[in-house]
Amino acid sequence: MKGWQSGCLSRARRLWVFRGETAGGWAACRRALSSCNHYGQPPQIVQIPFLKRCKNQLKYHIFVSFVQARNTMLLTERHYSMSQTTVDPKEMKKFQLLAHKWWDEHGDYAALHSMNDIRVPFIRDTVLNMRNDHQPGSPLSGVKILDVGCGGGLLTEPLGRLGASVTGIDPLEDSIRTAELHKSFDPVLAERIQYKSCTLEDIVEEASDTFDVIVASEVVEHVADVEMFIRCCSKVLKPEGSLFITTINKSQLSYIFGIVVAERVLGIVPTGTHDWEKFIPPEELERLLESNGFLVKTVKGMLYNPLFGSWSWTESTNINYALHAVKSDIQEQVDPNLETDKEQLQTKTMASEPPAKTL
Ligand SMILES: C[S@@+](CC[C@H](N)C(=O)[O-])C[C@H]1O[C@@H](n2cnc3c(N)ncnc32)[C@H](O)[C@@H]1O
């Protein structure tokens, strides 16, 4: 564990303390914890009782205590608000509880499984329309996709089967474990998909201008800072690269159908999955995208039929919608504030250490 010291504060209480003095913040902390193995088990619980900023503001001292006996991941809000990540710890707790249920087609994620029927063709056809060449049978071959907030890989896998080279990232390690396990059942995916437990801001520096396509499906309504998320997307996309987002509008109808009916009446998704305050109207998302160098090409409504458990396209974006935007290739020339933006982004991401594997 380079740059880390570890020690046992109180063996009786089984409390281990790791002390990190690098600029890597949470990403390094998580890597250090996942690489160690106490009592024969990987650490599952992380508490951050104390976090202190150093004078230069980019370095942290992080003290992490790990209680071996329990089996959940606890993330303090204080940590996240100070490190300014896109991750909302309350959301992580919700997804932690369901991290092993991704591939139950009739379970809590049934609606995401069936959403593939419309979102996969939407991504495939839009990408193909923008490219001149494609291989029959492997139409997305040669396309480098980043699936942000990939969860258990429900969307990552079909994109890989279409021939794309897909990197799936998610802050939740247990979801990435589930995704890795499921991927291992299909040898075709071994070379095409790689998963990593991290956030977008963790990879933004090393993966600058790397991806042809980013998909963030049903993710932005769960992040802590949508603007930071969009900025990071813009950084890691190649010029003229495509960003696909599916999410939920912030409307009266989305409250009635997305929360009251879906969660409380029909139980299509577990109660508490969504927080209406975090939903985002398409106009606001478009404004955010356009102010970060994107051209919004398509916004279309999506409708879920709970009787058949199926999705269809609709003109109304009142509840669910999908969006396709393209990163402008002249962004760097026309944006005089780029350096300021870059500095702000670096300050916001608190100079995360580069992850071990290059994307
Ligand atoms: C509703 S699930 C969607 C999963 C997947 N995209 C799909 O459609 O099957 C939302 C996912 O976003 C992830 N997530 C939440 N906040 C995130 C963030 N700030 N950055 C990346 N992923 C995030 C969660 O861990 C969860 O896996």
XYZ file of C-alpha atoms and ligand atoms in Angstrom:
386
model
C 0.000 0.000 0.000
C 2.226 2.751 -1.319
C 1.859 6.027 0.546
C -0.235 4.462 3.267
C 0.389 3.534 6.831
C -1.834 1.124 8.612
C -2.136 -0.023 12.167
C -4.437 -1.590 14.649
C -5.795 0.915 17.162
C -7.715 -1.479 19.258
C -7.536 -5.108 18.462
C -10.168 -5.921 21.038
C -12.687 -3.749 19.219
C -11.347 -4.961 15.901
C -10.891 -1.415 14.723
C -8.270 -0.940 12.074
C -7.113 2.485 11.083
C -5.544 3.348 7.773
C -3.862 6.656 7.396
C -3.341 8.101 3.936
C -1.186 11.096 3.213
C -1.356 11.230 -0.538
C -3.358 13.577 -2.717
C -5.421 10.674 -3.988
C -8.302 11.115 -1.612
C -11.090 8.658 -1.731
C -9.994 6.735 -4.834
C -6.647 5.864 -3.268
C -8.312 5.109 0.009
C -10.707 2.686 -1.652
C -7.941 1.005 -3.615
C -5.844 0.610 -0.485
C -8.736 -0.921 1.385
C -9.684 -3.287 -1.398
C -6.102 -4.442 -1.769
C -5.765 -5.461 1.860
C -7.257 -8.487 3.454
C -7.817 -8.715 7.173
C -9.167 -11.667 9.055
C -9.239 -13.535 5.749
C -11.974 -11.275 4.317
C -11.823 -8.165 2.161
C -12.979 -5.093 4.088
C -16.643 -4.382 3.533
C -17.226 -1.507 5.871
C -15.630 1.855 5.709
C -16.218 4.703 8.074
C -14.497 7.998 7.772
C -14.625 9.561 11.192
C -12.105 12.234 10.469
C -11.007 14.024 7.361
C -8.702 16.989 7.387
C -7.670 19.319 4.615
C -4.002 20.237 4.316
C -2.835 23.780 3.735
C -2.535 23.528 -0.044
C -6.160 22.324 -0.262
C -5.372 19.538 -2.688
C -3.965 17.141 -0.164
C -5.893 15.303 2.461
C -5.189 13.403 5.529
C -7.737 10.653 5.612
C -8.303 8.451 8.560
C -10.343 5.420 7.777
C -11.575 3.007 10.289
C -12.638 -0.392 9.247
C -14.897 -2.512 11.380
C -14.526 -6.062 10.247
C -17.537 -7.520 11.976
C -20.234 -5.719 10.023
C -21.046 -6.085 6.396
C -22.172 -2.813 4.896
C -20.414 0.149 3.423
C -20.892 3.394 5.307
C -19.789 6.573 3.684
C -19.983 9.796 5.586
C -21.520 12.810 3.928
C -18.777 14.944 5.324
C -16.221 13.121 3.279
C -18.118 13.610 0.055
C -19.062 17.205 0.604
C -15.427 18.064 1.282
C -13.988 16.132 -1.600
C -16.696 17.464 -3.986
C -17.347 14.337 -5.947
C -20.393 13.539 -8.039
C -21.219 10.747 -5.608
C -24.134 11.154 -3.234
C -23.571 8.831 -0.245
C -27.306 8.432 0.388
C -27.700 7.065 -3.130
C -24.797 4.694 -2.617
C -26.454 3.215 0.443
C -29.572 2.452 -1.614
C -27.611 0.770 -4.390
C -25.459 -1.134 -1.916
C -28.549 -2.982 -0.690
C -29.357 -4.140 -4.227
C -25.817 -4.769 -5.462
C -26.358 -8.514 -5.865
C -29.732 -8.275 -7.562
C -28.823 -6.749 -10.910
C -29.355 -9.860 -13.006
C -32.710 -10.935 -11.608
C -34.817 -10.144 -14.680
C -38.043 -10.227 -12.705
C -36.702 -8.490 -9.602
C -36.013 -4.912 -8.551
C -34.204 -4.101 -11.791
C -36.786 -5.645 -14.155
C -37.610 -2.227 -15.664
C -33.937 -1.630 -16.500
C -33.708 -5.042 -18.171
C -36.666 -4.280 -20.409
C -35.418 -0.752 -21.093
C -32.662 -2.429 -23.140
C -35.299 -3.170 -25.800
C -35.379 0.503 -26.737
C -32.150 2.036 -25.386
C -29.753 -0.426 -27.041
C -31.193 0.095 -30.578
C -31.289 3.858 -29.936
C -27.576 3.957 -29.089
C -26.613 1.474 -31.828
C -28.540 3.197 -34.635
C -27.491 6.703 -33.641
C -23.823 5.690 -33.527
C -24.084 3.848 -36.843
C -25.756 6.830 -38.511
C -22.788 8.954 -37.508
C -20.203 6.503 -38.894
C -19.744 5.444 -42.482
C -18.281 1.983 -41.977
C -19.488 -0.919 -39.926
C -18.967 -4.654 -39.822
C -22.080 -6.806 -40.165
C -22.535 -8.904 -37.036
C -20.302 -6.605 -35.017
C -21.712 -3.204 -35.939
C -20.076 -1.300 -33.098
C -16.666 -2.831 -33.582
C -13.977 -0.164 -33.174
C -16.219 2.075 -31.046
C -14.869 2.891 -27.589
C -17.704 3.326 -25.103
C -17.691 4.458 -21.483
C -20.734 3.242 -19.522
C -20.839 5.535 -16.476
C -22.811 4.192 -13.527
C -22.908 0.781 -15.173
C -24.221 -0.987 -12.057
C -24.252 -4.728 -12.736
C -23.572 -4.260 -16.458
C -27.144 -4.568 -17.809
C -26.423 -2.116 -20.615
C -22.671 -2.725 -20.824
C -23.066 -6.339 -21.933
C -25.372 -5.821 -24.946
C -23.132 -2.970 -26.134
C -20.142 -5.319 -25.873
C -22.023 -7.991 -27.823
C -22.549 -5.456 -30.615
C -18.767 -5.378 -30.936
C -17.932 -2.197 -28.989
C -15.037 -1.983 -26.581
C -16.795 -0.948 -23.380
C -15.460 0.352 -20.090
C -18.052 0.145 -17.335
C -17.457 2.238 -14.229
C -19.452 2.509 -11.036
C -18.498 3.846 -7.595
C -19.987 0.795 -5.906
C -17.507 -2.052 -5.671
C -20.134 -4.694 -5.000
C -21.994 -3.793 -8.187
C -18.763 -4.040 -10.154
C -18.134 -7.470 -8.600
C -21.584 -8.568 -9.749
C -20.887 -7.182 -13.230
C -17.506 -8.986 -13.423
C -19.052 -12.250 -12.337
C -21.842 -12.050 -14.901
C -19.447 -11.072 -17.676
C -17.379 -14.177 -16.936
C -20.279 -16.389 -18.125
C -19.879 -15.147 -21.708
C -16.403 -15.633 -23.221
C -17.232 -13.216 -26.065
C -17.241 -10.374 -23.546
C -13.867 -11.120 -21.974
C -11.911 -8.966 -24.428
C -14.590 -6.385 -25.047
C -15.586 -5.232 -21.585
C -13.533 -3.963 -18.710
C -15.017 -2.872 -15.400
C -13.630 -0.558 -12.821
C -14.953 0.618 -9.496
C -14.443 4.376 -9.644
C -16.151 7.641 -10.486
C -15.912 9.724 -13.610
C -13.871 12.342 -11.772
C -11.367 9.652 -10.764
C -10.487 9.006 -14.422
C -10.977 12.431 -15.939
C -7.301 13.358 -16.151
C -5.932 10.066 -17.438
C -8.792 9.454 -19.877
C -8.999 12.888 -21.451
C -10.400 12.748 -25.056
C -10.513 8.957 -24.930
C -14.038 7.722 -25.664
C -16.157 7.827 -28.829
C -19.330 7.370 -26.833
C -20.466 7.835 -23.221
C -23.661 6.306 -21.913
C -25.117 7.388 -18.582
C -28.408 5.567 -18.381
C -30.596 6.246 -15.329
C -27.615 7.787 -13.536
C -27.824 11.595 -13.503
C -30.865 11.515 -11.196
C -28.612 9.859 -8.615
C -25.502 12.058 -8.757
C -24.618 14.809 -6.289
C -23.448 17.381 -8.827
C -24.885 17.101 -12.346
C -22.837 19.981 -13.718
C -19.577 18.441 -12.564
C -20.719 15.145 -14.038
C -21.378 16.760 -17.453
C -18.037 18.561 -17.397
C -16.239 15.312 -16.725
C -18.166 13.666 -19.581
C -17.036 16.444 -21.880
C -13.408 15.952 -20.817
C -13.246 12.204 -21.448
C -15.170 12.269 -24.739
C -13.294 12.699 -28.003
C -14.281 15.766 -30.048
C -17.494 14.903 -31.930
C -18.059 12.030 -29.537
C -21.615 11.140 -28.502
C -23.185 11.314 -25.069
C -26.346 9.312 -24.373
C -28.352 10.030 -21.236
C -31.612 8.505 -20.082
C -33.238 9.982 -17.003
C -36.456 11.255 -15.395
C -38.078 14.662 -15.831
C -38.903 16.812 -12.806
C -42.641 17.180 -13.382
C -45.898 16.541 -11.546
C -46.431 13.451 -13.692
C -43.005 12.077 -12.835
C -43.842 12.472 -9.150
C -47.156 10.639 -9.592
C -45.948 7.866 -11.913
C -42.232 7.728 -11.150
C -42.555 7.756 -7.373
C -46.109 7.243 -6.103
C -47.221 4.628 -8.646
C -43.884 2.948 -9.500
C -42.537 2.776 -5.946
C -45.505 2.828 -3.569
C -48.440 1.371 -5.519
C -47.007 -1.122 -8.015
C -43.596 -1.720 -6.433
C -41.895 -1.687 -9.856
C -38.818 -0.285 -8.117
C -38.062 -0.415 -4.356
C -39.507 2.389 -2.215
C -37.034 5.230 -1.813
C -35.135 4.487 -5.058
C -35.812 7.955 -6.397
C -35.703 11.407 -4.891
C -37.946 13.748 -6.907
C -35.771 16.730 -5.966
C -32.907 15.194 -7.944
C -34.895 14.713 -11.165
C -33.894 17.049 -13.965
C -36.105 18.637 -16.644
C -34.864 18.133 -20.222
C -34.574 21.897 -20.750
C -32.235 22.206 -17.782
C -30.124 19.262 -18.911
C -29.935 20.744 -22.413
C -28.836 24.092 -21.004
C -26.156 22.418 -18.903
C -24.921 20.413 -21.870
C -24.839 23.368 -24.198
C -22.957 25.493 -21.703
C -20.371 22.728 -21.522
C -19.670 22.478 -25.231
C -22.289 19.934 -26.342
C -24.793 20.163 -29.168
C -28.029 18.448 -28.218
C -29.235 16.420 -31.200
C -32.188 14.424 -29.902
C -34.496 14.441 -26.905
C -37.317 11.913 -26.893
C -39.800 10.608 -24.383
C -39.873 7.074 -23.041
C -42.961 5.385 -21.649
C -43.122 2.350 -19.366
C -46.131 0.060 -19.559
C -46.369 -1.697 -16.185
C -48.914 -4.231 -17.485
C -46.512 -5.655 -20.046
C -43.310 -4.525 -18.361
C -42.265 -2.921 -21.641
C -40.950 0.419 -22.837
C -41.843 2.418 -25.938
C -40.898 5.768 -27.414
C -43.329 8.645 -27.037
C -43.391 12.320 -27.954
C -43.941 13.383 -24.374
C -40.841 13.868 -22.237
C -43.025 14.419 -19.176
C -41.792 11.383 -17.292
C -38.804 9.457 -18.704
C -36.674 10.688 -21.570
C -33.550 9.894 -23.562
C -31.108 12.420 -24.916
C -28.281 12.337 -27.432
C -25.692 15.124 -27.517
C -22.454 15.551 -29.428
C -19.314 17.175 -28.099
C -18.387 20.131 -30.253
C -14.987 19.680 -31.915
C -14.214 23.399 -31.779
C -14.806 23.709 -28.053
C -11.191 24.476 -27.164
C -10.935 27.282 -29.731
C -14.130 29.104 -28.801
C -14.002 28.739 -25.034
C -11.766 31.464 -23.572
C -12.493 30.245 -20.028
C -11.197 26.761 -20.615
C -8.127 27.139 -18.438
C -10.243 28.534 -15.606
C -12.678 25.658 -16.034
C -9.813 23.198 -15.994
C -8.439 24.642 -12.781
C -11.876 24.594 -11.168
C -12.391 21.012 -12.199
C -9.018 20.030 -10.830
C -9.783 21.750 -7.552
C -13.184 20.082 -7.442
C -11.844 16.617 -8.111
C -9.107 17.227 -5.538
C -6.418 15.754 -7.750
C -7.472 12.121 -7.557
C -4.605 9.684 -8.015
C -4.640 7.985 -11.404
C -6.118 4.481 -11.155
C -3.661 1.663 -11.714
C -4.951 0.442 -15.098
C -4.980 2.688 -18.143
C -8.390 2.945 -19.789
C -30.408 3.096 -11.665
S -28.782 2.497 -11.705
C -28.483 2.358 -13.444
C -27.484 1.280 -13.775
C -27.167 1.102 -15.242
N -26.766 2.337 -15.861
C -28.353 0.534 -15.975
O -29.105 1.304 -16.575
O -28.557 -0.670 -15.920
C -27.795 3.901 -11.247
C -26.321 3.584 -11.117
O -25.607 4.805 -11.019
C -24.552 4.622 -10.112
N -24.129 5.950 -9.649
C -24.685 6.707 -8.688
N -23.992 7.848 -8.544
C -23.000 7.810 -9.457
C -21.939 8.701 -9.793
N -21.790 9.851 -9.179
N -21.084 8.338 -10.766
C -21.249 7.168 -11.418
N -22.228 6.287 -11.136
C -23.090 6.601 -10.163
C -25.114 3.731 -9.036
O -24.129 3.085 -8.275
C -25.947 2.774 -9.873
O -25.212 1.656 -10.242
